[in-house]
Coordinates of C-alpha atoms in Angstrom, one line a residue:
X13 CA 0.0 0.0 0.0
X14 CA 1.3 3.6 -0.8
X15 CA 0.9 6.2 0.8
X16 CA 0.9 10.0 -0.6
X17 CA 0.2 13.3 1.1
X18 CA -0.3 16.7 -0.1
X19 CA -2.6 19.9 0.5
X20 CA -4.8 22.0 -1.3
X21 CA -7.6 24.8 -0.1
X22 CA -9.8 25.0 -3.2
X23 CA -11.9 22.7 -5.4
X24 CA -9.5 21.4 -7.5
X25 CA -9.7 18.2 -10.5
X26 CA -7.9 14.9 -9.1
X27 CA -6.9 12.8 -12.4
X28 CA -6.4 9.2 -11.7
X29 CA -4.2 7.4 -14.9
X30 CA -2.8 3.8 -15.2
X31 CA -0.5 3.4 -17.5
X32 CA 1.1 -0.2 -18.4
X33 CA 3.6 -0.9 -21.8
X34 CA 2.2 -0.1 -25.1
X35 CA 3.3 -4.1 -26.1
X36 CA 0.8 -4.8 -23.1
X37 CA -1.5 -2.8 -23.1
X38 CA -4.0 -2.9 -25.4
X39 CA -7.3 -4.2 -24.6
X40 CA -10.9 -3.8 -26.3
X41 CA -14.6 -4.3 -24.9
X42 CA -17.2 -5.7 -27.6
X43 CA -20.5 -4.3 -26.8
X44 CA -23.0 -7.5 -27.1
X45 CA -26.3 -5.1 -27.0
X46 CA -28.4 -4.2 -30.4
X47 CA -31.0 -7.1 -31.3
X48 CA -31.2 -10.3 -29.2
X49 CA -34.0 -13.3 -29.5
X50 CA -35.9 -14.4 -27.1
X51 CA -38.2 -18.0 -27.0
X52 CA -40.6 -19.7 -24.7
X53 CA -39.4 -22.7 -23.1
X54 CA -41.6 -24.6 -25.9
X55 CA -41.0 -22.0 -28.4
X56 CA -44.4 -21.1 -29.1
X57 CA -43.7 -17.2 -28.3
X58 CA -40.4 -15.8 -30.2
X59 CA -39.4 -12.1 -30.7
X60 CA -36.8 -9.8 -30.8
X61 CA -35.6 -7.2 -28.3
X62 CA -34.8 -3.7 -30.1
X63 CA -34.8 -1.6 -27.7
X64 CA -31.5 0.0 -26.4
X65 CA -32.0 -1.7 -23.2
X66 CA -29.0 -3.8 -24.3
X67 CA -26.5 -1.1 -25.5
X68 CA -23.5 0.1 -23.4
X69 CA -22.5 2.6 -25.7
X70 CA -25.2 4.8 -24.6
X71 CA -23.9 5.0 -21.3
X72 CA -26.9 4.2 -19.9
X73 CA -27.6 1.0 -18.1
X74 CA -31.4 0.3 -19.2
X75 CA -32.7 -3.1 -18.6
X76 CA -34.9 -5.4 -20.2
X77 CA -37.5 -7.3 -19.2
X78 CA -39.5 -10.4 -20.8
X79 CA -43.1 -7.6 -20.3
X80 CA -41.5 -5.2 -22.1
X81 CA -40.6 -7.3 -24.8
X82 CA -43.8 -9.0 -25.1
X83 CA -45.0 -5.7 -25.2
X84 CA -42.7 -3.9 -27.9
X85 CA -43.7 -7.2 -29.9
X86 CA -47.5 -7.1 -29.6
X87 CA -47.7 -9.9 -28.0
X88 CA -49.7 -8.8 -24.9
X89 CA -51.3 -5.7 -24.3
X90 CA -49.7 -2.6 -21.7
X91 CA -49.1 -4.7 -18.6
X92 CA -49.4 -1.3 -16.9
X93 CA -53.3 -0.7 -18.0
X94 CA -56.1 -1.3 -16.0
X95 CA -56.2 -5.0 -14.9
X96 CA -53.8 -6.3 -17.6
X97 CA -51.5 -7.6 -14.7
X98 CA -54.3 -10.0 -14.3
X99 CA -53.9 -11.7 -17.5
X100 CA -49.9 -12.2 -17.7
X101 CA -49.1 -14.5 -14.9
X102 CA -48.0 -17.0 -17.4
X103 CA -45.3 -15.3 -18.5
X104 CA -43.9 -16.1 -15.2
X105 CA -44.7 -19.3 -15.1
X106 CA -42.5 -20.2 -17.4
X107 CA -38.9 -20.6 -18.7
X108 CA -37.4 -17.9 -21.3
X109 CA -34.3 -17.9 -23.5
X110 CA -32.7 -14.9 -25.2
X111 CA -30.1 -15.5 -27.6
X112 CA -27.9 -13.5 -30.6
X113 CA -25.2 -14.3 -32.8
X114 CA -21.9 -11.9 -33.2
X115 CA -19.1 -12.8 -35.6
X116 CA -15.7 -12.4 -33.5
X117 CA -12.0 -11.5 -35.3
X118 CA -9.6 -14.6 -33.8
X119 CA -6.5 -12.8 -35.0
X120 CA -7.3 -10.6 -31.4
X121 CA -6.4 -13.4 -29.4
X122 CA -3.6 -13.7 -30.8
X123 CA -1.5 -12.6 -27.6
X124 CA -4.6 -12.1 -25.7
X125 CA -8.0 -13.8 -24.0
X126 CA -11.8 -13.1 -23.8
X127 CA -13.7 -12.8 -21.1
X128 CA -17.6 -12.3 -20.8
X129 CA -18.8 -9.9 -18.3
X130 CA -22.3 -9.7 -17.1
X131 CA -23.7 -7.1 -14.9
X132 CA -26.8 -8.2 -13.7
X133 CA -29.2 -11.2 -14.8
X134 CA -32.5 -11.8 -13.6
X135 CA -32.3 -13.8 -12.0
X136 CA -32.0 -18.3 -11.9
X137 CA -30.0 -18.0 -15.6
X138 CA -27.3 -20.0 -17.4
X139 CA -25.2 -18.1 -20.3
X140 CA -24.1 -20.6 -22.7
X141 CA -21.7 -20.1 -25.5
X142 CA -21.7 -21.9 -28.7
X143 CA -23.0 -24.6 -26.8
X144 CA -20.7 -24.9 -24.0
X145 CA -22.1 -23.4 -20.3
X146 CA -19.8 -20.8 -19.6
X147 CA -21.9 -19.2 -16.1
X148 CA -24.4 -19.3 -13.9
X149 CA -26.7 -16.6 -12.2
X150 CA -28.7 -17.3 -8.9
X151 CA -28.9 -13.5 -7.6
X152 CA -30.2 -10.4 -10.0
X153 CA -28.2 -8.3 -7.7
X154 CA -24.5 -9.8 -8.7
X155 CA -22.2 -9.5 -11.7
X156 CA -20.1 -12.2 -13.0
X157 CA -16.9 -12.5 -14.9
X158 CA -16.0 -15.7 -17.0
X159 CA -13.2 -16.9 -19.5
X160 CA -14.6 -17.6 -23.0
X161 CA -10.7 -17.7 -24.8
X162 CA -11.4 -21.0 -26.0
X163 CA -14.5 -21.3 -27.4
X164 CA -14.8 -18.1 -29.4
X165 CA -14.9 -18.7 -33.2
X166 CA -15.6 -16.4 -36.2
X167 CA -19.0 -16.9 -35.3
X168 CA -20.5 -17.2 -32.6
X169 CA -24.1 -17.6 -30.7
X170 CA -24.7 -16.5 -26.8
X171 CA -27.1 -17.8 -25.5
X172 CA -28.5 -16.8 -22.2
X173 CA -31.8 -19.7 -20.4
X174 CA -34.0 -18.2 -17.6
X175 CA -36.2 -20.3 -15.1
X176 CA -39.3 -19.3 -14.6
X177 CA -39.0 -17.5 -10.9
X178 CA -42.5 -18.3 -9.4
X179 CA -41.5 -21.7 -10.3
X180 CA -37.8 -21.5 -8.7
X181 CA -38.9 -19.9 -5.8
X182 CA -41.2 -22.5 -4.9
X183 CA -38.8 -25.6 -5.4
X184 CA -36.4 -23.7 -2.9
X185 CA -39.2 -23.0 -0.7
X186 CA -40.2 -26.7 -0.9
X187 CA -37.1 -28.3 -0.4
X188 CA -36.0 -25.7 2.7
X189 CA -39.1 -26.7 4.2
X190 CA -38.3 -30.3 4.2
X191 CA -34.7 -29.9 5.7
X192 CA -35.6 -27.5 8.2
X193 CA -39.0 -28.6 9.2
X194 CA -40.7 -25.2 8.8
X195 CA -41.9 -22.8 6.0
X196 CA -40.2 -19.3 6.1
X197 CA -42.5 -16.4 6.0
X198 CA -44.4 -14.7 4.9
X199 CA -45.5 -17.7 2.5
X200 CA -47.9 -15.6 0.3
X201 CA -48.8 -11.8 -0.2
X202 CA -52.0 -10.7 0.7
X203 CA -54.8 -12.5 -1.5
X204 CA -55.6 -8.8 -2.3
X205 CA -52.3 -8.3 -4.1
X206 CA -53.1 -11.4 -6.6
X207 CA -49.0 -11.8 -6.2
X208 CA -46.7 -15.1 -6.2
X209 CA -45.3 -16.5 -2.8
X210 CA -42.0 -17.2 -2.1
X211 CA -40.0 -13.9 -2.9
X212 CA -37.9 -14.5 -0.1
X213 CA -36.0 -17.0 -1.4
X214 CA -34.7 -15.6 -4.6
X215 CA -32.0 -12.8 -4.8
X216 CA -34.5 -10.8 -6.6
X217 CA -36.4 -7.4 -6.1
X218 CA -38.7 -8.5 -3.2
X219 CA -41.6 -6.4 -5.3
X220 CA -41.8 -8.2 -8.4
X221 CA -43.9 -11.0 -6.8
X222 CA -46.5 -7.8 -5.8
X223 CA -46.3 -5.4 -3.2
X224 CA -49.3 -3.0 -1.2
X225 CA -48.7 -0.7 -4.2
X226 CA -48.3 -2.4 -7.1
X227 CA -49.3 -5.9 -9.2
X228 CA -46.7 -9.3 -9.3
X229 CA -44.6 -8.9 -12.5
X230 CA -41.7 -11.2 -11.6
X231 CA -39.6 -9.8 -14.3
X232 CA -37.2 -12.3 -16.5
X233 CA -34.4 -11.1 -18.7
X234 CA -31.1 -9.2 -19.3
X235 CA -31.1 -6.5 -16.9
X236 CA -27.8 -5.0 -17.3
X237 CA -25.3 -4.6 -20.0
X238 CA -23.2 -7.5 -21.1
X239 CA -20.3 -7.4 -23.4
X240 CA -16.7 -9.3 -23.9
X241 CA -13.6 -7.8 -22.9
X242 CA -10.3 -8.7 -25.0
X243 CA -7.7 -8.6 -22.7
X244 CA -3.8 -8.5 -24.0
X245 CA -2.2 -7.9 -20.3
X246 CA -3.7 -5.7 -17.9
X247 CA -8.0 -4.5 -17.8
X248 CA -8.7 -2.3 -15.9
X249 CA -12.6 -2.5 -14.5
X250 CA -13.6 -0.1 -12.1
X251 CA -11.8 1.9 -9.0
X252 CA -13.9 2.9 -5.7
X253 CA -12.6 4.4 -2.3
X254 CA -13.7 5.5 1.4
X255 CA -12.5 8.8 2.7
X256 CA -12.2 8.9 6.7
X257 CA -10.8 12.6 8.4
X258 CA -7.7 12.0 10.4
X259 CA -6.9 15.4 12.0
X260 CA -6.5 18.3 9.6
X261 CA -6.2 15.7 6.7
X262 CA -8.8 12.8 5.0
X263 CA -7.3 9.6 4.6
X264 CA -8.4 8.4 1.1
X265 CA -8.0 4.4 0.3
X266 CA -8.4 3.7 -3.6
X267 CA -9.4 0.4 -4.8
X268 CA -9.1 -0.2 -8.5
X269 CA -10.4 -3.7 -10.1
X270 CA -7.7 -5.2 -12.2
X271 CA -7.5 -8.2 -14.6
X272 CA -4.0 -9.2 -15.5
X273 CA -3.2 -11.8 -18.1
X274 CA 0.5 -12.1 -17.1
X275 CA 2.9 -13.0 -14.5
X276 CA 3.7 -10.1 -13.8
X277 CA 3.1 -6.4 -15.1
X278 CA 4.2 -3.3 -13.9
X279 CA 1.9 -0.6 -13.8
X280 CA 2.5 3.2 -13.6
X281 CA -0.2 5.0 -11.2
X282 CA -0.6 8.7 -11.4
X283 CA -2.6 10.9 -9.0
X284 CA -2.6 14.6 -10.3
X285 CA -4.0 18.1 -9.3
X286 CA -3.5 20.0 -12.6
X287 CA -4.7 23.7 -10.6
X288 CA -2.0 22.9 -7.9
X289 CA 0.2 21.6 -9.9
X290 CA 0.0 18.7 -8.2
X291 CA 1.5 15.1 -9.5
X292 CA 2.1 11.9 -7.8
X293 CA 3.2 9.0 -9.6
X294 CA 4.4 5.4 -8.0
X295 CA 4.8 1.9 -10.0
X296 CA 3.7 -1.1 -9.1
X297 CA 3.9 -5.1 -10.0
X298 CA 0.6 -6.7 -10.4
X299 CA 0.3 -10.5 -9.7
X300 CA -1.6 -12.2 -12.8
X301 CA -5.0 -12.9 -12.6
X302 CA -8.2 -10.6 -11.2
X303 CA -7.3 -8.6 -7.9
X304 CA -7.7 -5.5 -6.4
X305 CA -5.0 -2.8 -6.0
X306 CA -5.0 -0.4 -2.9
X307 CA -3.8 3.0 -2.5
X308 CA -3.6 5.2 -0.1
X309 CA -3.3 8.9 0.1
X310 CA -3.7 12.1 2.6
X311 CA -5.5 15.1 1.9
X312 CA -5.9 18.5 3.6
X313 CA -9.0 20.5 4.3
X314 CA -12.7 20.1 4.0
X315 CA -13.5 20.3 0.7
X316 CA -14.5 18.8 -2.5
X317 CA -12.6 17.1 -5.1
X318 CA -13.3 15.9 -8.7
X319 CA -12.6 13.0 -10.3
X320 CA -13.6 12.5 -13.6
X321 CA -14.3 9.7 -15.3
X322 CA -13.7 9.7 -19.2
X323 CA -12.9 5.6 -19.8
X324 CA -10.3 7.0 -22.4
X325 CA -6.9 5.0 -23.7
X326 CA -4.2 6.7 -25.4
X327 CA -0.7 5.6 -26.3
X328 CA -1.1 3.1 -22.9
X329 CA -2.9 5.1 -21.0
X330 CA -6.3 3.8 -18.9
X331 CA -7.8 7.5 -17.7
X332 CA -10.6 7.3 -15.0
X333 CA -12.1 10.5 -13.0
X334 CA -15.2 10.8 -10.7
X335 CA -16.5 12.9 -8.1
X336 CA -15.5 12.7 -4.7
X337 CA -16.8 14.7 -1.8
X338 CA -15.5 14.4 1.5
X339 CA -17.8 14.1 4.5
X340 CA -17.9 12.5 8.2
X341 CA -20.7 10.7 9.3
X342 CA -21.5 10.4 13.0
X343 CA -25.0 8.7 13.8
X344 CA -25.6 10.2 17.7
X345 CA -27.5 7.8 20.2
X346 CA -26.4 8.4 23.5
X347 CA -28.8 8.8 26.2
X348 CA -30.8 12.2 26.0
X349 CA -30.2 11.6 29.9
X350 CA -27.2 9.4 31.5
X351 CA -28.8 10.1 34.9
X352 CA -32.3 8.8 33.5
X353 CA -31.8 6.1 30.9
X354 CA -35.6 5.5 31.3
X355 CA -35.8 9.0 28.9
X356 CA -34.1 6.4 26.0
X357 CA -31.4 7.6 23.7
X358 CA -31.4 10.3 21.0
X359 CA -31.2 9.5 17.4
X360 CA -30.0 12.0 15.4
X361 CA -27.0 12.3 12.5
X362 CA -23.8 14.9 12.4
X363 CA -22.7 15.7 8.9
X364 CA -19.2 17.1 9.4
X365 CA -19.3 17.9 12.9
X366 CA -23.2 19.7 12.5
X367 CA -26.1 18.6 13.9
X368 CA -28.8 17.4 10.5
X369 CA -32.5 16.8 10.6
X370 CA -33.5 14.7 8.3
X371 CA -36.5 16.0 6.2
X372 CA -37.4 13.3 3.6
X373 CA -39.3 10.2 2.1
X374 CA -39.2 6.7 0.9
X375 CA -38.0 6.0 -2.6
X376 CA -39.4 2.8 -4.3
X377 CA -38.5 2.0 -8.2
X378 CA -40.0 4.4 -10.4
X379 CA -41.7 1.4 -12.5
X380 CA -42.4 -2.4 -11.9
X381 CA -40.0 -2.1 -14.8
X382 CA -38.1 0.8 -13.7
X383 CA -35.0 1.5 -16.2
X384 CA -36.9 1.3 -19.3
X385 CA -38.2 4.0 -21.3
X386 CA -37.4 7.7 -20.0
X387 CA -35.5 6.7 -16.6
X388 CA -33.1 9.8 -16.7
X389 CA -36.0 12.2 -16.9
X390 CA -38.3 10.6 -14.9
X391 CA -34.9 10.0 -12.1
X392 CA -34.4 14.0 -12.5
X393 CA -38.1 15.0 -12.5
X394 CA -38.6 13.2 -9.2
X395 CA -35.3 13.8 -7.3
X396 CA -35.8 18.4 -8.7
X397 CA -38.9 17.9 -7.1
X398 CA -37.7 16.1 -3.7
X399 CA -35.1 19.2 -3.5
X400 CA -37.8 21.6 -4.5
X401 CA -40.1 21.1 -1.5
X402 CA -37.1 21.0 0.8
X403 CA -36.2 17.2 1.4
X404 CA -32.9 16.6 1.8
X405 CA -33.0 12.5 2.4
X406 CA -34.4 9.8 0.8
X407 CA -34.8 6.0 1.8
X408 CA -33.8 3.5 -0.8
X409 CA -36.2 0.7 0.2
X410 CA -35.4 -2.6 0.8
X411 CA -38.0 -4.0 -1.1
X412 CA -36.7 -2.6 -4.4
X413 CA -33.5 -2.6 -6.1
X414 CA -29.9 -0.9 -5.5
X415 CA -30.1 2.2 -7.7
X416 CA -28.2 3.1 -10.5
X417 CA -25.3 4.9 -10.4
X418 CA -27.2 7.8 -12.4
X419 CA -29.4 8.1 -9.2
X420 CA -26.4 8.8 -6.4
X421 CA -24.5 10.7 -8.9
X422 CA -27.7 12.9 -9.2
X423 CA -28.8 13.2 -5.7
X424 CA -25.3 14.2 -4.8
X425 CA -25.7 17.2 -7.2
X426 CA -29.0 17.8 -5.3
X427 CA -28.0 17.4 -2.1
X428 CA -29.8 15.0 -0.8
X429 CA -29.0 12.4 1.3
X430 CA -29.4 8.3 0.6
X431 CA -30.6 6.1 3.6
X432 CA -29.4 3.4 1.7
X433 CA -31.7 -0.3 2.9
X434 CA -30.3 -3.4 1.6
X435 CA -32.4 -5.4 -0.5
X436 CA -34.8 -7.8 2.1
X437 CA -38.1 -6.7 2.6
X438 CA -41.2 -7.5 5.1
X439 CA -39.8 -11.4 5.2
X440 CA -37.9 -13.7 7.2
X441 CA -35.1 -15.4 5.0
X442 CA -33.3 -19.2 4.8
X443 CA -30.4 -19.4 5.8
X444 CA -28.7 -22.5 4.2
X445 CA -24.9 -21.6 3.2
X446 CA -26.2 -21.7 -0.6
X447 CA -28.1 -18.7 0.3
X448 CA -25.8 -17.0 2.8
X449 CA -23.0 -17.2 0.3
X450 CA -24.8 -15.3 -2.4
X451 CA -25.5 -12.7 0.4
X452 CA -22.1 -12.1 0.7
X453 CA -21.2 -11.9 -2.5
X454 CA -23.9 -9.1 -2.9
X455 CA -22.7 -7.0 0.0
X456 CA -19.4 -7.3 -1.2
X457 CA -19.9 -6.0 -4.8
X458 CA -22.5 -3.6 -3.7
X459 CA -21.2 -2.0 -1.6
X460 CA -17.4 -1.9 -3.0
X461 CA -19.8 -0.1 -5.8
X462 CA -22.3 2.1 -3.2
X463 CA -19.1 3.3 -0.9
X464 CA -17.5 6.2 -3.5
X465 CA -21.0 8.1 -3.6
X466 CA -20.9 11.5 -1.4
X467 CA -24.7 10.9 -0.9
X468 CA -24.8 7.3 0.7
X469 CA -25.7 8.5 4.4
X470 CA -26.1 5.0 6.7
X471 CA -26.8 1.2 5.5
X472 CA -29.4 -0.5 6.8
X473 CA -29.4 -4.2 6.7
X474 CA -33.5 -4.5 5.8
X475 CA -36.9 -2.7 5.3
X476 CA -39.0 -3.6 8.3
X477 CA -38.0 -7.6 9.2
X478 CA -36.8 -6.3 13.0
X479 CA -40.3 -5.0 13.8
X480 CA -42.0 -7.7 12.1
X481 CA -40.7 -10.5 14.6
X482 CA -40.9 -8.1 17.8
X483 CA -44.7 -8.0 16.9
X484 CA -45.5 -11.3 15.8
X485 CA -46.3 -10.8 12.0
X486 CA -46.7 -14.4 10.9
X487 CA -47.2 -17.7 13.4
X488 CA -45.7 -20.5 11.3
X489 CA -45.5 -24.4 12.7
X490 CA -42.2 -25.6 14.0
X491 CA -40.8 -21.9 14.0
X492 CA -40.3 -20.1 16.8
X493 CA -39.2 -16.9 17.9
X494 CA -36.0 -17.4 19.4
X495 CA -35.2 -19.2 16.3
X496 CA -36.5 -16.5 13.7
X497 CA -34.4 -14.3 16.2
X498 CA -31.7 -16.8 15.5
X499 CA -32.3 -17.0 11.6
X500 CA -32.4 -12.8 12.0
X501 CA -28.5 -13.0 13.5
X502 CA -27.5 -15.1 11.3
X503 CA -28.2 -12.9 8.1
X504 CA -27.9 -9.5 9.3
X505 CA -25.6 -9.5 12.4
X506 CA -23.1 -12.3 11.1
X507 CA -23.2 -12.2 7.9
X508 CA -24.1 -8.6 6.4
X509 CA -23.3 -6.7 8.9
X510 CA -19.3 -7.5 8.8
X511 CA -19.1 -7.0 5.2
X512 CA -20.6 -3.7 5.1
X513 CA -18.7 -2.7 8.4
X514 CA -15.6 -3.6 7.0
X515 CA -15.7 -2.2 3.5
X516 CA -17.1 1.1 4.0
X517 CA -16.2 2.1 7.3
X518 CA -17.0 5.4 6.9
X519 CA -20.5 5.3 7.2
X520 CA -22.8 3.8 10.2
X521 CA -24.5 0.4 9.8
X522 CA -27.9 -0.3 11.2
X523 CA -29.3 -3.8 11.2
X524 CA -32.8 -2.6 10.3
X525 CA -34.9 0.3 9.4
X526 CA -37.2 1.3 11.6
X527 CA -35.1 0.0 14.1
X528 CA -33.6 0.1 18.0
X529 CA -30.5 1.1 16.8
X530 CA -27.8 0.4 19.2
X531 CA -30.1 -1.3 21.7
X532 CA -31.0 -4.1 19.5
X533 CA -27.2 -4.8 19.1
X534 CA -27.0 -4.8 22.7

């Protein structure tokens, strides 16, 4: 780990470069959006997806859905109209494919490998490639990163099958049951709410099997981009970072996401401040295969710095910049009296060193299908008019999904703050290691991802499941409440809660929202 210090007293532009051996390091991503196919599991239903809900180069991350592209194909009616949701439940019912075919020049592997990289698939999916299974997916919330060198040819097909999730979820709900002896609730939604049961035990937007405000659509499909990255040496993916204060200076730790392809490659890292004048440059040998890289540096003052992010390569160089802002976090719950603890505790955060009250709401996703269609004005249209009546906080319910990078970049500009829940919602959840290890990797690439945004506030591990044991929601057989207080620990306190702790430590945790706060830990 190095370590740099140096001072500045305005807002200034911090430039964050890479730079490896021209010989090594050319590398090229091949966007796999445009048209893609899509079949029922019998192939009675085909169509094609246009839309650009599969195209990276817009810079926008847009998913798809199997509605939508029933829809854009005329194959059922708006999903959102009237009672339509009513007549769609076998689209979830079954299992979907979506496939495309891409011819691929071999002479690029020539000194180099493939590797597919998903973002996001939701949710139970297996990518295939020319044939041969090349990944799995199990959690909508989790990318994935796999080797296809050897079985890219001129041409090529991708292929990509989905299991129906009503149908997943209820095998897994099945199965748990008979190992453990007892359903885990809830079982059902509401009979009101026409929904699907079993939401809880899919990595999945808790929602999309129906909520109190809108129908079940449990989506299917490609929901974020996927290309192929053609690596000669180094790939550089992605760079995060906490800030902490330490005195007069901020301790800033950067992680950058690196693939290398060789033993060993030595990279040259610069950190610059052109209106100082500022430039820091180190070099460092990277082991061969995918790490991270840490580095650590000391600023002074309280202000803001820009990085900006411009994903440009020039005679070796890998350029990345992004906003930073620098802030402390203090959540305050000491006792509003130490000579009457009866009085309880206050509850209150310091931004900086000041006293904040919080004025805000709750932000679900804008849509049951959310990033389709006008996202970016719909995201600015809502969070103006969250600034415009004076809120300065939102909640990112946990029955949702984690928001797009669009959305904290916004709110940032806005200021407004993100009570950021974690995705588990109004259920208990199993906790069999299969389950418990996809958790973790979640948290781990969440919120590696969530940490770098000015407007994440606190974590909170779940959207109501404290309050809904403490007052005796559901009464299921052979479950009882110390051990749904057990099955609680497990998830939240020893599992989730370490992760987040230890990755962004800059930011309070809280195992719940509502919540005791630090006398539920207790």
């Amino acid at each position: 780990m190095e370590k740099f210090s140096f001072a500045f007293f305005s807002l200034a532009t911090l430039v964050f470069i890479a730079t490896v051996n021209r010989s090594e390091a050319d590398s090229s991503v091949i966007d796999l959006g445009g048209e893609w196919s899509f079949a029922s599991s019998n192939k009675t239903i085909t169509g094609t997806g246009k839309s650009d809900k599969f195209t990276v180069a817009s810079k926008r991350t847009v998913p798809g859905d199997i509605y939508t592209d029933l829809f854009n194909n005329k194959i059922i009616d708006d999903p959102l109209y009237g009672d339509n949701h009513l007549f769609t439940t076998w689209i979830s019912s079954d299992d979907w494919s979506y496939s495309r075919r891409f011819n691929f020049d071999m002479q690029q592997l020539n000194k180099a490998s493939a590797f597919l990289i998903t973002e996001g698939l939701d949710t139970i999916a297996a990518v295939s490639l020319n044939g041969k299974q090349i990944a799995q997916s199990s959690n909508q919330f989790v990318s994935s990163f796999a080797d296809i060198t050897k079985l890219l040819q001129d041409q090529n097909t991708i292929q990509v099958d989905f299991k129906s999730p009503v149908q997943y979820a209820a095998q897994m709900a099945s199965a748990y049951k008979t190992s453990s002896g007892h359903d885990v609730p809830p079982v059902c939604p509401p009979s009101i709410q026409h929904g699907d049961c079993h939401p809880n035990f899919l990595r999945k937007a808790q929602y999309s099997f129906s909520w109190d405000w809108g129908p079940s659509f449990p989506t299917i499909g490609i929901s974020q981009p996927i290309r192929i990255a053609v690596v000669e040496s180094v790939y550089f993916r992605d760079f995060t970072w906490t800030t902490q204060l330490d005195g007069n200076f901020w301790n800033v730790n950067v992680e950058t996401l690196v693939l290398n392809q060789n033993e060993n490659s030595e990279v040259v890292w610069i950190i610059s401040i052109d209106e100082l004048g500022v430039e820091m440059e180190f070099v460092r040998k990277i082991r061969e295969g995918t790490q991270m890289t840490t580095h650590q540096m000391q600023v002074k003052g309280k202000r803001q710095v820009n990085i900006y992010l411009s994903n440009q390569r020039r005679n070796g160089i890998v350029e990345m910049t992004k906003k930073i802002g620098f802030k402390t976090v203090d959540l305050v719950q000491d006792y509003v009296d130490p000579n009457k603890v009866s009085l309880g505790r206050d509850f209150y955060f310091r931004i900086n060193g000041v006293p904040i009250f919080l004025k805000g709401s709750n932000w679900i996703p804008i849509s049951m299908f959310p990033l389709t269609g006008n996202y970016t004005d719909r995201l600015r249209f809502l969070l103006d008019s969250a600034a415009e009546v004076g809120m300065n906080a939102l909640r990112v319910w946990g029955g949702g999904l984690y928001e797009t990078e669009e959305f904290y970049n916004y709110a940032s500009t806005k200021g407004i703050l993100i009570w950021q829940d974690l995705m588990f919602a109004c259920a208990l959840y199993p906790t069999n290691k299969e389950f418990l290890d996809s958790v973790q990797t979640e948290m781990q690439q969440q919120i590696w991802r969530l940490r770098k945004h000015a407007s994440i506030l606190v974590y909170a591990g779940n959207n109501e499941n404290e309050i809904a044991i403490r007052d005796h929601w559901w009464s299921v057989s052979n479950y009882s409440e110390a051990q749904e207080v057990s099955d609680y620990v497990a998830l939240y306190a020893d599992t989730i809660s370490p992760i987040v702790r230890q990755s962004d430590p800059s930011r309070p945790f809280l195992l719940s929202s509502p919540s005791n706060g630090i006398q539920t830990e207790m």
